[in-house]
Coordinates of C-alpha atoms and ligand atoms in Angstrom, one line a residue:
M1 CA 60.7 -14.8 -2.9
R2 CA 58.4 -15.1 0.0
S3 CA 57.4 -11.5 -0.2
V4 CA 56.7 -11.8 -3.9
T5 CA 54.5 -14.8 -3.2
L6 CA 52.8 -12.8 -0.5
L7 CA 52.3 -9.9 -2.7
A8 CA 50.8 -12.1 -5.4
L9 CA 48.5 -13.6 -2.9
Q10 CA 47.4 -10.3 -1.6
L11 CA 46.7 -9.0 -5.2
W12 CA 44.9 -12.2 -6.0
S13 CA 42.7 -12.0 -2.8
A14 CA 42.2 -8.3 -3.4
V15 CA 40.8 -9.0 -6.8
V16 CA 38.8 -12.0 -5.8
V17 CA 37.4 -10.4 -2.6
A18 CA 36.6 -7.2 -4.4
A19 CA 34.5 -8.8 -7.1
P20 CA 30.8 -8.4 -6.6
T21 CA 28.8 -11.6 -7.5
P22 CA 27.0 -11.7 -10.8
S23 CA 23.7 -11.6 -9.0
T24 CA 24.8 -8.4 -7.1
L25 CA 25.5 -6.8 -10.5
D26 CA 22.2 -8.0 -11.8
A27 CA 20.5 -6.4 -8.7
C28 CA 22.3 -3.1 -9.4
K29 CA 21.1 -3.2 -13.0
A30 CA 17.5 -3.9 -12.0
I31 CA 17.6 -1.0 -9.5
Q32 CA 19.1 1.2 -12.1
S33 CA 16.2 0.8 -14.4
A34 CA 13.7 1.1 -11.6
V35 CA 15.2 4.4 -10.4
P36 CA 17.0 5.9 -13.4
G37 CA 19.8 8.3 -12.8
K38 CA 20.1 7.5 -9.1
L39 CA 22.4 4.5 -9.1
F40 CA 26.1 4.8 -9.3
Y41 CA 29.2 2.6 -9.7
P42 CA 32.8 3.0 -8.6
G43 CA 34.3 5.8 -10.7
D44 CA 31.1 7.9 -10.8
G45 CA 31.3 11.2 -8.9
P46 CA 28.3 10.6 -6.6
Y47 CA 29.6 7.2 -5.7
K48 CA 33.0 8.6 -4.7
Q49 CA 31.3 11.4 -2.7
E50 CA 28.9 9.1 -0.9
N51 CA 31.6 6.4 -0.3
S52 CA 34.0 8.9 1.2
D53 CA 31.4 10.4 3.5
Y54 CA 31.9 8.2 6.6
Y55 CA 33.0 9.3 10.0
N56 CA 35.2 6.2 10.2
I57 CA 37.4 6.7 7.1
G58 CA 38.1 2.9 7.1
L59 CA 34.6 2.2 5.9
S60 CA 35.4 3.8 2.5
E61 CA 37.6 0.8 1.7
L62 CA 34.6 -1.6 1.8
M63 CA 33.4 -0.4 -1.6
P64 CA 29.8 -1.4 -2.4
A65 CA 29.2 -2.8 -5.9
C66 CA 26.8 0.1 -6.5
I67 CA 25.2 2.9 -4.5
V68 CA 21.6 4.0 -5.0
R69 CA 20.5 7.4 -3.8
P70 CA 16.7 7.4 -3.9
T71 CA 14.8 10.7 -3.3
L72 CA 11.3 9.4 -2.9
T73 CA 9.7 6.8 -0.5
P74 CA 8.2 4.8 -3.4
E75 CA 11.7 4.5 -4.9
V76 CA 12.9 3.0 -1.6
A77 CA 10.0 0.6 -1.7
E78 CA 10.9 -0.4 -5.3
I79 CA 14.5 -1.0 -4.3
V80 CA 13.4 -3.2 -1.4
K81 CA 11.1 -5.2 -3.7
I82 CA 14.0 -5.8 -6.2
L83 CA 16.3 -6.9 -3.4
N84 CA 13.7 -9.4 -2.3
K85 CA 14.2 -11.1 -5.7
F86 CA 18.0 -11.5 -5.2
A87 CA 18.1 -13.5 -2.0
D88 CA 21.9 -13.8 -1.9
V89 CA 22.7 -10.1 -2.4
K90 CA 24.0 -8.2 0.6
F91 CA 22.9 -4.6 1.2
A92 CA 23.1 -1.8 3.7
V93 CA 21.2 1.3 4.5
K94 CA 23.0 4.6 5.2
S95 CA 21.8 8.0 6.4
G96 CA 24.6 10.0 7.8
G97 CA 27.3 7.3 7.9
H98 CA 28.4 8.2 11.4
D99 CA 28.1 4.7 12.8
P100 CA 31.7 3.6 12.8
N101 CA 30.9 -0.2 12.6
A102 CA 32.0 -1.9 9.4
G103 CA 29.0 -3.4 7.6
H104 CA 26.3 -1.3 9.4
S105 CA 25.8 1.6 7.0
S106 CA 28.5 0.2 4.6
V107 CA 28.7 -3.0 2.7
R108 CA 31.5 -4.7 0.8
D109 CA 30.5 -5.7 -2.7
G110 CA 26.8 -5.3 -1.9
V111 CA 24.2 -2.7 -2.7
L112 CA 24.3 0.5 -0.6
I113 CA 21.0 2.3 -0.2
A114 CA 22.1 5.9 0.7
L115 CA 19.4 8.2 2.1
S116 CA 21.6 11.3 1.9
Q117 CA 19.3 12.9 -0.7
M118 CA 16.1 12.4 1.3
K119 CA 16.3 15.6 3.2
G120 CA 13.8 17.9 4.8
V121 CA 12.5 19.3 8.0
E122 CA 9.1 20.8 8.5
Y123 CA 7.4 22.2 11.6
D124 CA 3.7 21.7 12.0
K125 CA 2.7 24.5 14.3
A126 CA -0.8 23.4 14.9
K127 CA 0.1 19.8 15.8
K128 CA 3.4 20.8 17.5
V129 CA 5.3 18.1 15.7
V130 CA 8.2 18.0 13.2
Y131 CA 8.4 15.9 10.1
L132 CA 11.9 14.9 9.4
K133 CA 13.5 12.9 6.6
P134 CA 16.6 10.8 7.4
G135 CA 19.2 12.5 5.3
G136 CA 21.3 15.5 6.4
Q137 CA 22.9 16.4 9.7
W138 CA 21.7 17.7 13.1
S139 CA 23.3 21.1 12.8
G140 CA 21.2 22.1 9.8
V141 CA 18.0 20.7 11.3
I142 CA 18.4 22.5 14.6
K143 CA 19.2 25.7 12.9
E144 CA 16.2 25.5 10.7
L145 CA 13.8 24.8 13.5
E146 CA 15.3 27.5 15.7
K147 CA 13.7 30.1 13.3
D148 CA 10.3 29.0 14.7
G149 CA 11.6 28.9 18.3
V150 CA 11.3 25.1 18.5
T151 CA 13.6 22.1 18.5
I152 CA 13.5 18.3 18.6
V153 CA 15.5 16.1 20.9
G154 CA 18.6 15.5 18.8
G155 CA 22.3 15.2 18.4
R156 CA 24.8 16.9 20.6
I157 CA 27.4 17.2 17.8
G158 CA 26.1 18.9 14.8
A159 CA 27.7 16.8 12.1
V160 CA 26.0 13.5 13.2
G161 CA 23.5 12.0 10.9
L162 CA 19.8 11.8 11.6
G163 CA 18.5 8.4 10.5
G164 CA 20.8 6.1 12.4
Y165 CA 20.8 8.4 15.5
L166 CA 17.0 8.2 15.7
M167 CA 16.7 4.5 14.9
Q168 CA 19.3 3.6 17.5
G169 CA 18.0 5.6 20.4
G170 CA 19.7 9.0 20.6
L171 CA 21.1 10.6 23.7
S172 CA 20.7 14.4 23.7
Y173 CA 21.3 17.4 25.9
L174 CA 17.5 17.5 26.3
S175 CA 17.1 13.9 27.3
S176 CA 16.7 14.4 31.1
Q177 CA 13.9 16.8 30.2
Y178 CA 12.1 14.9 27.4
G179 CA 13.7 11.5 27.1
M180 CA 15.7 10.0 24.4
A181 CA 15.4 11.1 20.8
A182 CA 13.6 8.0 19.8
D183 CA 11.0 8.5 22.6
Q184 CA 9.8 11.6 20.6
I185 CA 8.9 9.6 17.5
V186 CA 5.1 9.4 17.3
E187 CA 5.0 8.1 13.8
Y188 CA 7.3 6.3 11.5
E189 CA 6.9 6.2 7.7
T190 CA 8.7 3.0 7.1
V191 CA 9.3 0.8 4.1
L192 CA 8.8 -2.8 5.3
A193 CA 10.6 -5.9 4.2
N194 CA 8.0 -6.7 1.6
G195 CA 8.1 -3.2 0.1
T196 CA 5.0 -1.9 1.8
I197 CA 5.1 1.7 2.9
A198 CA 3.7 1.6 6.4
H199 CA 2.7 4.4 8.8
I200 CA 3.5 3.0 12.2
N201 CA 2.2 5.2 15.0
Q202 CA 1.7 5.3 18.7
Q203 CA -2.1 5.0 18.5
T204 CA -2.4 2.0 16.2
N205 CA 0.9 0.2 16.7
K206 CA 2.0 1.0 20.2
D207 CA 4.1 -2.2 20.8
L208 CA 5.8 -1.9 17.5
V209 CA 6.7 1.7 18.1
V210 CA 8.3 0.8 21.5
A211 CA 10.3 -2.0 19.8
M212 CA 11.4 0.4 17.0
R213 CA 12.5 3.1 19.4
G214 CA 16.1 2.2 19.8
G215 CA 15.7 -1.1 18.0
G216 CA 17.9 -0.2 15.1
D217 CA 17.5 -1.0 11.4
Q218 CA 15.9 -4.4 11.6
F219 CA 12.3 -3.3 11.2
G220 CA 12.5 -1.4 8.0
I221 CA 13.8 1.7 6.3
T222 CA 12.3 4.8 7.8
T223 CA 11.8 7.5 5.3
K224 CA 10.0 10.0 7.5
F225 CA 9.8 10.6 11.2
T226 CA 7.1 12.5 13.0
L227 CA 8.6 13.9 16.2
T228 CA 7.2 16.0 19.1
A229 CA 8.5 19.6 19.0
Y230 CA 9.6 21.6 22.1
P231 CA 10.2 25.3 22.6
I232 CA 13.9 26.5 22.7
G233 CA 15.5 29.8 23.2
K234 CA 19.1 30.8 24.0
I235 CA 20.9 28.2 26.1
W236 CA 23.8 28.3 28.5
G237 CA 26.6 25.9 27.6
G238 CA 30.0 25.1 26.2
I239 CA 33.2 23.2 27.1
R240 CA 35.3 23.5 30.2
I241 CA 38.6 21.8 30.5
F242 CA 39.8 20.7 33.9
T243 CA 43.1 19.2 35.0
Q244 CA 42.6 18.3 38.7
R245 CA 41.9 14.6 38.7
D246 CA 40.2 13.8 42.0
P247 CA 38.1 16.9 42.4
T248 CA 36.8 16.7 38.8
F249 CA 35.9 13.0 39.2
A250 CA 34.2 13.8 42.5
A251 CA 32.1 16.4 40.8
L252 CA 31.1 13.9 38.1
H253 CA 30.2 11.3 40.8
D254 CA 27.8 13.7 42.5
F255 CA 26.2 14.8 39.3
I256 CA 25.6 11.2 38.1
G257 CA 24.1 10.3 41.4
G258 CA 22.2 13.5 42.3
Q259 CA 21.1 15.4 39.2
K260 CA 17.9 17.2 40.2
D261 CA 17.3 19.8 37.4
P262 CA 16.2 18.1 34.2
K263 CA 17.3 21.1 32.1
A264 CA 20.9 20.4 32.9
A265 CA 23.2 18.0 31.1
I266 CA 26.9 17.2 30.9
I267 CA 29.2 15.0 28.8
F268 CA 32.4 14.1 30.7
T269 CA 35.3 13.2 28.4
T270 CA 38.8 12.3 29.4
M271 CA 41.8 12.4 27.2
S272 CA 45.5 12.0 27.7
N273 CA 47.4 15.2 28.2
P274 CA 50.5 15.5 26.0
L275 CA 52.3 17.0 29.0
G276 CA 51.4 13.9 31.1
G277 CA 48.4 12.9 33.1
S278 CA 44.9 13.5 31.8
L279 CA 42.7 16.4 30.7
F280 CA 39.0 16.4 31.6
L281 CA 36.9 17.9 28.9
V282 CA 33.3 18.5 30.1
F283 CA 30.4 19.8 28.0
F284 CA 28.0 21.7 30.1
F285 CA 24.4 22.5 28.9
Y286 CA 21.5 24.2 30.5
D287 CA 18.2 24.8 28.7
G288 CA 17.9 28.5 29.8
E289 CA 20.2 31.5 30.0
K290 CA 21.2 31.0 33.7
P291 CA 21.4 27.7 35.6
P292 CA 20.4 28.3 39.2
A293 CA 23.4 28.1 41.6
G294 CA 24.2 24.6 42.5
T295 CA 22.8 23.0 39.4
F296 CA 26.2 21.5 38.5
G297 CA 27.2 20.9 42.1
K298 CA 31.0 20.6 42.8
F299 CA 31.8 21.5 39.2
E300 CA 30.9 25.1 40.1
Q301 CA 33.8 25.2 42.6
L302 CA 36.5 23.9 40.2
R303 CA 38.7 26.3 38.3
P304 CA 38.9 25.3 34.6
L305 CA 42.0 25.5 32.6
I306 CA 39.9 26.7 29.7
D307 CA 36.3 28.0 29.9
M308 CA 34.2 28.3 26.8
V309 CA 30.8 28.3 28.5
K310 CA 28.5 31.1 27.4
V311 CA 24.9 32.0 26.6
Q312 CA 24.3 31.2 23.0
P313 CA 21.8 29.9 20.5
Y314 CA 21.3 26.1 20.8
S315 CA 22.4 25.7 17.2
D316 CA 25.8 27.3 18.0
M317 CA 26.2 24.9 21.0
V318 CA 25.7 21.8 18.8
S319 CA 28.1 23.2 16.1
L320 CA 31.0 24.1 18.4
A321 CA 32.6 20.7 18.8
P322 CA 35.1 19.4 16.3
S323 CA 32.8 17.3 14.2
S324 CA 33.0 17.5 10.5
S325 CA 32.6 14.0 9.0
T326 CA 34.7 15.0 6.1
G327 CA 37.3 16.7 8.2
V328 CA 38.1 13.7 10.3
T329 CA 40.5 11.4 8.5
M330 CA 40.9 8.8 11.2
R331 CA 39.9 5.2 11.6
T332 CA 37.6 4.9 14.5
A333 CA 35.6 2.6 16.7
F334 CA 33.1 3.0 19.5
R335 CA 32.5 0.5 22.3
S336 CA 30.1 1.0 25.2
I337 CA 29.0 -0.3 28.5
T338 CA 26.2 0.8 30.7
L339 CA 27.2 0.9 34.4
P340 CA 25.5 1.5 37.7
Y341 CA 26.1 4.5 39.9
L342 CA 27.8 3.2 43.0
A343 CA 27.3 5.8 45.7
S344 CA 30.0 4.4 48.0
R345 CA 32.6 4.2 45.2
P346 CA 33.4 7.7 44.0
G347 CA 36.8 6.5 42.8
W348 CA 35.4 4.1 40.2
Y349 CA 35.7 6.5 37.3
S350 CA 39.3 7.3 38.1
E351 CA 40.0 3.5 38.3
I352 CA 38.4 3.0 34.9
E353 CA 40.3 5.8 33.3
A354 CA 43.6 4.7 34.8
K355 CA 43.0 1.2 33.5
W356 CA 42.3 2.5 30.0
A357 CA 45.4 4.6 30.1
N358 CA 47.4 1.5 31.1
I359 CA 45.9 -0.7 28.4
T360 CA 46.6 1.8 25.6
K361 CA 50.0 2.9 26.9
S362 CA 51.5 -0.5 27.6
K363 CA 51.1 -1.6 24.0
L364 CA 52.3 1.6 22.3
S365 CA 55.6 3.5 22.6
G366 CA 57.4 6.3 20.9
L367 CA 56.0 7.3 17.5
A368 CA 53.2 4.6 17.7
A369 CA 51.8 6.5 20.7
L370 CA 51.3 9.5 18.5
T371 CA 49.8 7.7 15.5
G372 CA 48.3 4.8 17.4
P373 CA 45.0 4.7 19.3
Q374 CA 44.2 7.8 21.3
H375 CA 42.5 7.1 24.5
T376 CA 39.3 9.0 25.1
I377 CA 36.5 7.7 27.2
A378 CA 33.3 9.5 28.0
F379 CA 31.2 9.2 31.1
Q380 CA 27.6 10.0 30.2
P381 CA 25.1 10.4 33.1
F382 CA 22.0 8.2 32.4
G383 CA 19.8 8.9 35.3
P384 CA 16.2 8.4 36.5
L385 CA 15.2 11.7 35.0
I386 CA 15.7 10.2 31.5
G387 CA 13.8 7.1 32.5
R388 CA 10.9 9.1 33.8
A389 CA 10.7 11.3 30.7
S390 CA 10.9 8.2 28.5
E391 CA 8.2 6.4 30.4
A392 CA 5.9 9.4 30.1
R393 CA 6.2 9.2 26.3
G394 CA 5.4 5.5 26.2
G395 CA 8.9 4.1 26.6
N396 CA 11.6 2.7 24.3
S397 CA 13.3 -0.6 23.7
M398 CA 16.0 0.0 26.3
G399 CA 13.1 0.0 28.8
I400 CA 14.6 2.5 31.3
K401 CA 12.3 3.7 34.1
G402 CA 12.0 6.7 36.4
S403 CA 12.2 4.4 39.4
D404 CA 15.6 2.9 38.3
P405 CA 18.7 3.9 40.3
P406 CA 21.1 6.1 38.4
R407 CA 23.4 4.7 35.8
F408 CA 26.0 6.1 33.4
I409 CA 27.0 5.1 29.9
L410 CA 30.7 4.6 29.4
E411 CA 31.7 5.3 25.8
I412 CA 35.1 4.4 24.5
T413 CA 36.3 6.1 21.4
S414 CA 39.4 4.9 19.7
L415 CA 41.0 6.9 16.9
W416 CA 43.9 5.6 14.9
S417 CA 45.4 6.1 11.5
D418 CA 46.9 2.9 10.3
K419 CA 44.8 0.0 8.9
K420 CA 47.3 -2.4 10.5
D421 CA 46.2 -1.2 13.9
D422 CA 42.5 -2.1 13.4
E423 CA 42.5 -5.3 15.4
A424 CA 44.8 -3.9 18.1
A425 CA 42.7 -0.7 18.6
Q426 CA 39.5 -2.6 18.8
G427 CA 41.2 -5.1 21.2
Y428 CA 42.1 -2.3 23.6
A429 CA 38.5 -1.2 24.0
R430 CA 37.4 -4.9 24.4
A431 CA 40.1 -5.4 27.1
L432 CA 38.7 -2.4 29.0
T433 CA 35.0 -3.6 29.0
E434 CA 36.1 -7.2 29.8
W435 CA 38.1 -5.9 32.8
I436 CA 35.0 -3.9 33.9
E437 CA 32.7 -6.8 33.4
Q438 CA 35.0 -9.1 35.5
Q439 CA 34.8 -6.8 38.5
L440 CA 31.3 -5.5 38.0
K441 CA 29.6 -8.2 40.2
E442 CA 32.1 -7.7 43.0
V443 CA 32.0 -3.9 43.1
S444 CA 28.2 -3.9 42.8
G445 CA 28.0 -6.4 45.6
Q446 CA 30.3 -4.3 47.8
A447 CA 28.2 -1.2 47.1
S448 CA 24.9 -3.0 47.9
A449 CA 26.4 -4.3 51.1
K450 CA 27.1 -0.7 52.1
G451 CA 23.5 0.2 51.5
D452 CA 23.7 1.7 48.0
K453 CA 20.8 1.2 45.6
V454 CA 22.5 -0.3 42.6
A455 CA 20.9 -0.7 39.1
D456 CA 21.2 -4.3 38.0
Y457 CA 19.5 -3.9 34.6
L458 CA 22.2 -2.5 32.3
P459 CA 21.2 -2.4 28.7
Y460 CA 23.8 -1.4 26.1
F461 CA 23.3 1.8 24.3
M462 CA 23.2 1.0 20.6
N463 CA 24.5 4.3 19.2
D464 CA 27.7 3.9 21.1
A465 CA 28.2 0.1 20.8
F466 CA 30.7 -2.0 18.9
A467 CA 29.3 -4.4 16.3
E468 CA 30.1 -7.6 18.2
Q469 CA 28.3 -6.4 21.4
N470 CA 24.9 -8.1 21.8
V471 CA 22.9 -4.9 22.2
T472 CA 19.4 -6.1 21.4
G473 CA 20.1 -9.2 23.6
S474 CA 20.7 -6.9 26.6
Y475 CA 17.2 -5.4 26.4
R476 CA 14.8 -6.7 29.1
D477 CA 12.1 -7.3 26.5
Y478 CA 14.4 -8.9 23.9
E479 CA 12.0 -11.9 23.2
R480 CA 9.0 -9.6 22.7
F481 CA 10.9 -7.3 20.3
K482 CA 12.3 -10.3 18.4
R483 CA 8.7 -11.4 17.8
A484 CA 7.7 -7.8 16.8
K485 CA 10.6 -7.8 14.3
A486 CA 9.5 -11.2 12.9
G487 CA 6.0 -9.9 12.6
V488 CA 7.0 -7.2 10.1
D489 CA 9.8 -9.2 8.6
P490 CA 8.7 -12.9 8.5
S491 CA 11.3 -13.8 5.8
G492 CA 14.3 -12.3 7.7
F493 CA 15.0 -9.9 4.9
W494 CA 16.7 -7.3 7.1
T495 CA 19.0 -9.9 8.6
R496 CA 20.9 -9.6 5.3
A497 CA 21.5 -5.9 6.0
G498 CA 24.1 -4.5 8.4
G499 CA 23.3 -3.3 11.9
F500 CA 22.5 -4.8 15.3
K501 CA 20.5 -7.9 14.8
Y502 CA 17.6 -9.7 16.5
Ligands
FAD1 C1 31.1 12.6 16.5 C2 30.0 11.8 16.9 C3 29.1 12.3 17.9 C4 28.0 11.5 18.3 N1 27.2 12.0 19.3 C5 26.1 11.3 19.7 C6 25.2 11.8 20.7 O1 25.4 12.9 21.2 N2 24.2 11.0 21.0 C7 23.9 9.8 20.4 O2 23.0 9.2 20.8 N3 24.8 9.3 19.5 C8 25.9 10.0 19.1 N4 26.7 9.5 18.2 C9 26.4 8.2 17.6 C10 25.5 8.3 16.5 O3 24.2 8.6 16.9 C11 25.4 7.1 15.7 O4 26.7 6.9 15.1 C12 24.3 7.1 14.6 O5 24.2 5.8 14.1 C13 24.6 8.1 13.5 O6 23.5 8.3 12.7 P1 23.7 8.2 11.1 O7 22.5 8.5 10.4 O8 25.0 8.9 10.7 O9 23.9 6.6 11.0 P2 24.4 5.6 9.8 O10 25.8 5.3 10.0 O11 24.0 6.1 8.5 O12 23.5 4.4 10.2 C14 23.7 3.7 11.4 C15 22.7 2.5 11.5 O13 21.4 2.9 11.4 C16 20.8 2.4 10.2 N5 19.9 3.4 9.6 C17 20.3 4.6 9.2 N6 19.3 5.3 8.7 C18 18.2 4.5 8.8 C19 16.8 4.6 8.4 N7 16.4 5.8 7.9 N8 16.0 3.6 8.6 C20 16.5 2.4 9.1 N9 17.8 2.2 9.5 C21 18.6 3.3 9.3 C22 21.9 1.9 9.3 O14 21.5 0.9 8.5 C23 23.0 1.5 10.3 O15 22.7 0.2 10.8 C24 27.8 10.3 17.8 C25 28.6 9.8 16.7 C26 29.7 10.6 16.3 C27 30.6 10.0 15.3
NAG2 C1 49.0 0.6 35.6 O1 50.3 0.1 35.3 C2 51.2 0.4 36.3 C3 52.6 0.0 35.9 O2 52.6 -1.1 35.0 C4 50.8 -0.3 37.6 O3 51.7 0.0 38.7 C5 49.4 0.1 38.0 O4 48.9 -0.6 39.1 C6 48.5 -0.1 36.8 N1 47.2 0.5 37.1 C7 46.0 -0.1 36.8 C8 44.8 0.6 37.2 O5 46.0 -1.2 36.3
NAG3 C1 22.0 -12.1 22.3 O1 21.3 -12.2 23.5 C2 20.1 -12.9 23.5 C3 19.4 -12.8 24.8 O2 20.2 -13.2 25.8 C4 20.4 -14.4 23.0 O3 19.2 -15.1 22.9 C5 21.1 -14.3 21.7 O4 21.4 -15.6 21.2 C6 22.3 -13.5 21.7 N1 22.9 -13.3 20.4 C7 24.1 -13.6 20.1 C8 24.6 -13.4 18.7 O5 24.9 -13.9 21.0
NAG4 C1 3.7 -6.6 4.0 O1 4.1 -6.9 5.4 C2 3.2 -6.4 6.4 C3 3.8 -6.7 7.7 O2 4.1 -8.0 7.8 C4 1.8 -6.9 6.2 O3 1.0 -6.4 7.2 C5 1.3 -6.6 4.8 O4 0.1 -7.2 4.6 C6 2.3 -7.1 3.8 N1 1.9 -6.7 2.4 C7 1.8 -7.5 1.4 C8 1.4 -6.8 0.1 O5 2.1 -8.7 1.5

């Protein structure tokens, strides 16, 4: 009896919750007549295709009322003008759909503006810039530009989308050399809240450009990026897998604190070893065919279990990792915290990793451990070389500087398969960052007392953050950026859309 009532309740709520409001349906209709042939409803092929193209498969369940796929910037402007007339209609903007946060590039019962059909990359040889539209993936863009021997600062995993990556910062193999991806944007073609198509560039709108670099989707819909291009040839790189815990973490510690060569980069990922203990999967990258001896410090003395490093085209390097957005059929969440390098605490990474293993293990057993959250965390060096390169290009909203002590960005990725584990999986990641935050003051204080130079400004990295984290609020110049946002969005139009808010 109870279960019948429950079932009825669930059905009832499913029906009620899943129903778009009449004004949402009116908005869909108005958009359909403004951009004929480009708006789709559940049941239409393009709707199904767009709605299933999320890295986090759980987002497909949100089901927008309609999906519009504009191909031209004036169409985007039209759509924005129409949405202004429907003040209670929710909407979201999607490029690649790789942001795993519900409601960012996805929207339940609202209007989804999908930019997947606005694709194109063009190299301007005379100006040494690239014009890039927001649809598509990094692998295609990097391969296309490689024909001209150039590249832009972009994704490390080929399947990642362009628009969100660029709007939310963008950490690249090339970041120690040139800064973050957003630092390369010299001009934005952006549809503002009132439907105006604006060209926002470093000469005329310096402050706005800085606010928008890593500021997310709250300034407008960018339909074209102009980015600085750089030469690229064959590179040295690939994955090495290590098993020796202490020596591998020691090598990581030295690299985070002492990276000298801006052409080098690593991503350090840990995952549980099915045979017990952990595996340390490290992506190595060097912009050149042969890194000088010592570039990767103690890593060079370690013997990997598996070694896939080789000289290869840059486009092959970004395509090697398991990446396909359609191939992944897991529910997933990111969560991130930016942490200071503590010279006197080389064991910190190991402590953090052990805690993460404990948090996830203690709550899962048997079969659940196989289908439940997988614990992978990544330690991403975020050192002064990146700050220096960023400053040289006018800076971004994270406001990192060359004079800052080294930091690293911890990224927690949870993968799970069952909807009923959503809360639990997100809770594990939250428990880890809370545990770190609790001890942060103490361990930083201890390190300072020992004479370490410890970074105390620790902005979150938007591209790796969980929706509830106050990313914009962690920026030093939050108040200034908030005013800049209000300047181009006086009515708070974008606050209705998903994404990290101001
Ligand atoms: C496998 C994997 C690897 C990754 N590797 C990296 C990495 O190496 N470095 C890194 O920095 N990040 C990385 N990320 C994170 C990634 O950069 C973000 O998920 C990013 O948001 C993806 O871009 P997208 O276009 O797919 O975003 P979407 O999910 O489409 O959008 C994300 C957000 O940006 C907004 N947005 C999208 N396009 C526009 C636009 N044109 N104008 C205004 N707002 C827009 C959306 O509204 C949404 O709020 C990785 C993610 C995955 C899943
Ligand atoms: C992990 O759990 C074990 C057993 O419950 C405990 O002995 C150990 O101290 C824990 N480690 C951390 C880092 O919390
Ligand atoms: C985020 O942080 C800023 C700056 O500290 C604060 O003003 C704002 O209220 C915070 N927002 C939320 C939602 O907590
Ligand atoms: C649209 O908004 C921008 C930024 O606030 C403003 O400069 C512009 O004048 C507005 N255009 C119209 C037509 O109101």
